Amino acid sequence: MRLQLPNPGLEDRILSHEELDKLETEEAGSGDRPKWDNKTQYMLTCVGFCVGLGNVWRFPYLCQSHGGGAFMIPFLILLVLEGVPLLHLEFAIGQRLRKGSLGVWSTIHPYLAGVGIASMFVSLMISLYYNTIMAWVMWYLFNSFQETLPWSQCPLNYNLTGLVSECEQSSPVDYFWYRETLNSTPDIGENGGLQWWMVLCLVSAWAVLYICIIRGIETTGKAVYVTSTLPYVVLSIFLIRGLTLKGSLSGVVFLFTPNLTELTNPTTWLDAGAQVFYSFSIAFGGLISFSSYNSVHNNCEQDAVIISAVNGFTSVYAATVIYTIIGFRATERFDNCLGGNILVLLNTFDLPEGNVTESNYDQVLQSLNGTHPEVIQGLNLKTCDLNTFLSEGVEGTGLAFIVFTEAITKMPASPVWSVLFFIMLFCLGLSSMFGNIEGVLVPLQDLGVFPKSWPKESTTGITCVLCCIVGLIFVQGSGNYWLSLFDSYGGSIPLLIIAFCEMVGVVYLYGIDRFNDDIEFMIGHKPNLFWQITWRFVSPAIMLVIFVFYFITKVTETLLYKTWNPESENFPTLEEKPYPAWIYVIIFILAGIPSLAVPGTALFRCLWRKRDRKSEQQELKTVKADIKGLWIVGSKLHIESILPSIGKHNT
Amino acid sequence: MRCLRMLVRILVLLYLAGAPALAQTLCQPNASNGYRVRISIKTALGNQAYEWNENEMFLFRATMAFAMRRYYKTETYNVDNIIVCNQTRRVSFWFVVISPENPTMLIPKADVEKAVSMSRHRINNAFLLTDRTLEFLGIYPTLAEPVNPDTPPWLIVFGVVIGAVFAGIIALLVSSLLQKRRKEKGMMEDGQDEEDRQMKGVENGINLDGIYNRGFTDDDRFTKL
């Protein structure tokens, strides 16, 4: 006996298979539902949505910090058990019900509309801050068209007597990022005002997004030919360049050296699961929308497998490329460190050049330590260890805007590499933004927020303008802190809840039997045992486990955030501060409102239906009374009309 | 008289013999008016490093004399006015500059510093070295003036990008507007054609010439009640 929750009226809400086939043939040329021009556009759009900035700056860090090559094992296992089934589910349900995320969930059951609304909120929140990252990328891109990159040297101070002290204490790349880009305040409470150069970049980011989504997938489908393929071209160029640099191979070796003991650590599996989940952009609603524009008999199973494979491959490929460059940077730093020490030794002991080299440095140091220990002590030589430099692994914006930009300044022809790198980041982010915005626009249309008569250009335009205005929060002085807040809380917990509800909704409310039949109708064969087991038990279980652990970690951790404070003692190390009390309200709004939208809408609909039923019953009563009254009146009239004839006959 | 002449001769001989010794006493490590120079040829030139020998030292002294000439704008300085001592294997040494008028007087440190700073670029180039590899300990290299363009370059790129994007947006909006208008016009024209056809009595696409016989119009569409 399959577990199936009662779902009355489902048949009335969905199109039957015959109707779908009819729609397919009729809608061949016209119809008001958009369609993909060809399969390539659809695949490129989905690949672009899934492959994003996380593949470039989150996966390499996780890989390196959780045992290198050994991390592939949990990553691949969870990719197969969690990522592929969820992807196939979203593709299939979108293709079958032919609606956006809100429409799909309300069709399956009216009480599930909350899932669609939660998806919309999450997509909206993520769109807001994601495009700010695009604005940062554009700022760096605009600044790359110079012979000497502005982050390669410290600017001079006001008197032209020396370098700016903030820059001298930290480094040119840090200074450019925290001061000249973000103009970061030391505290989230001080907002520092709008930074006009960032406002310009934000406007340009939203403008570029608008022109790509202006007519929906008609324009997006053309844009993805560039935005989804260019990153791979640039990654390959960087790979070739990186492999020719000194020290790149040590970086790659460091990345992939397996440390199997990490597999016993539960956080490794948790991080792998979270990475697979977030990397696939599930529960945003965008994938459901995209697959609903497909033809009914499109092979969604094949698509899901292909896209998962491409996503996994891209993560590994990007990690390799990033670590060739990081290996180069670490080797450069190591050489500088060692070179500095050697120079100090040569100068102190007046030894001729070439006496102390990298190979005999240790021996010479030891012998000198034997003969002149106090002198050596007084020199304060730095310890230079290549592994320390390699494991200065950073993730996120730190990787892209600090570590990688520093490495680029050390490569010959830096502006070229800088332009290529930031164009790649921009394309990666833009293609993800297409999916995010789709997850916002389609539910807004379904909810009827915009009148149907308005053209698509104006609805997308208004959405972009409003999002741009709200996104001004992130271009203030404290914008970086707000962004990490939104990222940690707005984009994490609600998605897990939504994905879990999606699986339960499709498998147990829509009915796995009906779903299997649908897939058989669409692609020609029933989904095999692997899909059955993963959809029904394995994937929901994994989602639940990840959600519980994530929730507990987030709730129990002390809320600290890292700030750039030139006045702190450990400057340039980022100072950790606790969040102020009113931030908790914001966190609740970010994480709580989408999560609570799911049960909230269900409750709301339930109460509305009860009210409707009550008024329905009352109406029924009055209707019955009316009918009775009419019948009485009618029968009276009938008698009266007969009576005269009776009377006539009588007389 | 002869004794006096002999005394003068002895004094001159002593002076000539002792002058270098005197000069040497003027140049000492940590001398108050001297500078220490440190040269790192291998770091700068790698494989193409040259050997530091007496000839190179001669070039150094000549370059320093050139720097002093340039600073004071006179032609009195010579190689002999630059005295070098305490050369080490590291290739580092001390030097002092003596005044050409008075061999016992040293040129003060500040003046030497200014002279070196003024001609630093030329001195470096004479040895194919840089500020870092030809160090005058105590004289800091002057920082290069940053190039400040009038318009920041990023603003130019931004202008180009935003101009292109807005032009594209306007083009797309205008084209969709034109498309809509064309569609509406097309529908109106279709409607007109229909009416004309009815009036002209086109059957099966063939235009029947002739007068429309009003006898067959159905004006009795509504039955009389």
mmCIF file of C-alpha atoms in Angstrom, chain A residues 447-584:
data_model
loop_
_atom_site.group_PDB
_atom_site.id
_atom_site.type_symbol
_atom_site.label_atom_id
_atom_site.label_comp_id
_atom_site.label_asym_id
_atom_site.label_seq_id
_atom_site.Cartn_x
_atom_site.Cartn_y
_atom_site.Cartn_z
ATOM 1 C CA LEU A 447 -0.735 36.192 -8.118
ATOM 2 C CA GLY A 448 -2.121 38.852 -10.402
ATOM 3 C CA VAL A 449 -0.054 41.669 -8.930
ATOM 4 C CA PHE A 450 0.314 43.178 -12.382
ATOM 5 C CA PRO A 451 -2.735 43.604 -14.622
ATOM 6 C CA LYS A 452 -2.798 41.109 -17.488
ATOM 7 C CA SER A 453 -3.033 43.860 -20.060
ATOM 8 C CA TRP A 454 0.365 45.261 -19.199
ATOM 9 C CA PRO A 455 3.132 44.192 -21.579
ATOM 10 C CA LYS A 456 5.917 41.981 -20.312
ATOM 11 C CA GLU A 457 8.470 44.748 -20.744
ATOM 12 C CA SER A 458 6.794 46.941 -18.163
ATOM 13 C CA THR A 459 6.332 44.205 -15.559
ATOM 14 C CA THR A 460 9.995 43.205 -15.749
ATOM 15 C CA GLY A 461 10.981 46.865 -15.774
ATOM 16 C CA ILE A 462 9.014 47.712 -12.657
ATOM 17 C CA THR A 463 10.370 44.663 -10.827
ATOM 18 C CA CYS A 464 13.950 45.568 -11.739
ATOM 19 C CA VAL A 465 13.536 49.201 -10.679
ATOM 20 C CA LEU A 466 11.988 48.253 -7.319
ATOM 21 C CA CYS A 467 14.660 45.635 -6.630
ATOM 22 C CA CYS A 468 17.363 48.149 -7.530
ATOM 23 C CA ILE A 469 15.934 50.675 -5.075
ATOM 24 C CA VAL A 470 15.689 48.137 -2.255
ATOM 25 C CA GLY A 471 19.177 46.905 -3.143
ATOM 26 C CA LEU A 472 20.548 50.312 -2.212
ATOM 27 C CA ILE A 473 20.851 48.905 1.321
ATOM 28 C CA PHE A 474 23.800 46.906 0.130
ATOM 29 C CA VAL A 475 25.758 49.783 -1.352
ATOM 30 C CA GLN A 476 26.007 51.746 1.850
ATOM 31 C CA GLY A 477 29.146 51.739 3.943
ATOM 32 C CA SER A 478 27.856 48.799 5.969
ATOM 33 C CA GLY A 479 26.464 47.040 2.893
ATOM 34 C CA ASN A 480 28.911 44.145 3.046
ATOM 35 C CA TYR A 481 27.690 43.162 6.516
ATOM 36 C CA TRP A 482 24.063 43.292 5.403
ATOM 37 C CA LEU A 483 24.905 41.115 2.443
ATOM 38 C CA SER A 484 26.504 38.374 4.538
ATOM 39 C CA LEU A 485 23.512 38.553 6.868
ATOM 40 C CA PHE A 486 21.091 38.014 3.990
ATOM 41 C CA ASP A 487 23.294 35.280 2.616
ATOM 42 C CA SER A 488 23.553 33.319 5.858
ATOM 43 C CA TYR A 489 19.947 33.530 6.948
ATOM 44 C CA GLY A 490 17.764 34.421 4.007
ATOM 45 C CA GLY A 491 19.150 31.944 1.598
ATOM 46 C CA SER A 492 19.759 28.902 3.734
ATOM 47 C CA ILE A 493 17.075 27.621 6.089
ATOM 48 C CA PRO A 494 13.958 28.486 4.050
ATOM 49 C CA LEU A 495 15.326 26.679 0.998
ATOM 50 C CA LEU A 496 15.751 23.467 2.938
ATOM 51 C CA ILE A 497 12.186 23.667 4.224
ATOM 52 C CA ILE A 498 10.814 24.383 0.761
ATOM 53 C CA ALA A 499 12.714 21.487 -0.809
ATOM 54 C CA PHE A 500 11.485 19.097 1.849
ATOM 55 C CA CYS A 501 7.882 20.243 1.362
ATOM 56 C CA GLU A 502 8.292 19.887 -2.410
ATOM 57 C CA MET A 503 9.324 16.273 -2.127
ATOM 58 C CA VAL A 504 6.629 15.396 0.368
ATOM 59 C CA GLY A 505 4.039 17.280 -1.659
ATOM 60 C CA VAL A 506 4.811 15.550 -4.921
ATOM 61 C CA VAL A 507 5.366 12.076 -3.530
ATOM 62 C CA TYR A 508 2.622 11.905 -0.933
ATOM 63 C CA LEU A 509 0.042 14.545 -1.907
ATOM 64 C CA TYR A 510 0.194 14.409 -5.678
ATOM 65 C CA GLY A 511 0.774 10.703 -5.439
ATOM 66 C CA ILE A 512 3.837 8.783 -6.541
ATOM 67 C CA ASP A 513 1.657 6.495 -8.671
ATOM 68 C CA ARG A 514 0.184 9.399 -10.597
ATOM 69 C CA PHE A 515 3.659 10.936 -10.880
ATOM 70 C CA ASN A 516 5.083 7.704 -12.284
ATOM 71 C CA ASP A 517 2.255 7.521 -14.818
ATOM 72 C CA ASP A 518 2.857 11.113 -15.809
ATOM 73 C CA ILE A 519 6.532 10.472 -16.405
ATOM 74 C CA GLU A 520 5.710 7.365 -18.400
ATOM 75 C CA PHE A 521 3.345 9.466 -20.510
ATOM 76 C CA MET A 522 5.942 12.189 -20.992
ATOM 77 C CA ILE A 523 9.129 10.274 -21.697
ATOM 78 C CA GLY A 524 7.900 6.812 -22.594
ATOM 79 C CA HIS A 525 9.075 4.658 -19.718
ATOM 80 C CA LYS A 526 8.390 4.469 -16.026
ATOM 81 C CA PRO A 527 11.071 5.798 -13.667
ATOM 82 C CA ASN A 528 13.134 2.904 -12.414
ATOM 83 C CA LEU A 529 13.802 1.665 -8.889
ATOM 84 C CA PHE A 530 16.543 4.210 -8.204
ATOM 85 C CA TRP A 531 14.132 7.116 -8.643
ATOM 86 C CA GLN A 532 11.436 5.422 -6.589
ATOM 87 C CA ILE A 533 13.689 4.836 -3.619
ATOM 88 C CA THR A 534 15.339 8.239 -3.702
ATOM 89 C CA TRP A 535 12.097 10.179 -4.169
ATOM 90 C CA ARG A 536 10.192 8.336 -1.516
ATOM 91 C CA PHE A 537 12.736 7.807 1.233
ATOM 92 C CA VAL A 538 16.358 8.698 0.669
ATOM 93 C CA SER A 539 16.228 12.296 -0.522
ATOM 94 C CA PRO A 540 13.589 13.527 1.952
ATOM 95 C CA ALA A 541 15.582 11.840 4.727
ATOM 96 C CA ILE A 542 18.787 13.568 3.644
ATOM 97 C CA MET A 543 16.971 16.921 3.416
ATOM 98 C CA LEU A 544 15.575 16.441 6.908
ATOM 99 C CA VAL A 545 18.943 15.545 8.392
ATOM 100 C CA ILE A 546 20.674 18.509 6.773
ATOM 101 C CA PHE A 547 17.889 20.828 7.859
ATOM 102 C CA VAL A 548 17.975 19.671 11.480
ATOM 103 C CA PHE A 549 21.743 19.965 11.755
ATOM 104 C CA TYR A 550 21.797 23.307 9.972
ATOM 105 C CA PHE A 551 19.048 24.666 12.163
ATOM 106 C CA ILE A 552 20.738 23.537 15.346
ATOM 107 C CA THR A 553 24.084 24.974 14.247
ATOM 108 C CA LYS A 554 22.588 28.302 13.285
ATOM 109 C CA VAL A 555 20.485 28.617 16.404
ATOM 110 C CA THR A 556 23.197 27.655 18.865
ATOM 111 C CA GLU A 557 26.067 29.610 17.389
ATOM 112 C CA THR A 558 26.894 32.975 18.907
ATOM 113 C CA LEU A 559 26.148 35.562 16.311
ATOM 114 C CA LEU A 560 29.425 37.217 15.424
ATOM 115 C CA TYR A 561 30.436 39.035 12.316
ATOM 116 C CA LYS A 562 33.796 40.103 11.018
ATOM 117 C CA THR A 563 34.451 43.777 10.517
ATOM 118 C CA TRP A 564 37.175 45.834 8.938
ATOM 119 C CA ASN A 565 38.253 48.182 11.655
ATOM 120 C CA PRO A 566 41.477 50.143 11.108
ATOM 121 C CA GLU A 567 41.451 51.117 14.750
ATOM 122 C CA SER A 568 41.365 47.609 16.160
ATOM 123 C CA GLU A 569 44.469 46.152 17.776
ATOM 124 C CA ASN A 570 44.846 43.161 15.498
ATOM 125 C CA PHE A 571 44.405 45.165 12.336
ATOM 126 C CA PRO A 572 44.602 43.943 9.531
ATOM 127 C CA THR A 573 42.948 40.825 10.906
ATOM 128 C CA LEU A 574 39.174 41.260 10.746
ATOM 129 C CA GLU A 575 37.671 42.093 14.110
ATOM 130 C CA GLU A 576 34.857 39.845 15.313
ATOM 131 C CA LYS A 577 31.978 41.693 16.853
ATOM 132 C CA PRO A 578 28.626 40.495 18.167
ATOM 133 C CA TYR A 579 25.536 41.605 16.319
ATOM 134 C CA PRO A 580 23.424 44.316 17.956
ATOM 135 C CA ALA A 581 20.129 43.222 19.460
ATOM 136 C CA TRP A 582 17.855 44.583 16.731
ATOM 137 C CA ILE A 583 19.551 42.327 14.186
ATOM 138 C CA TYR A 584 17.648 39.383 15.646
#
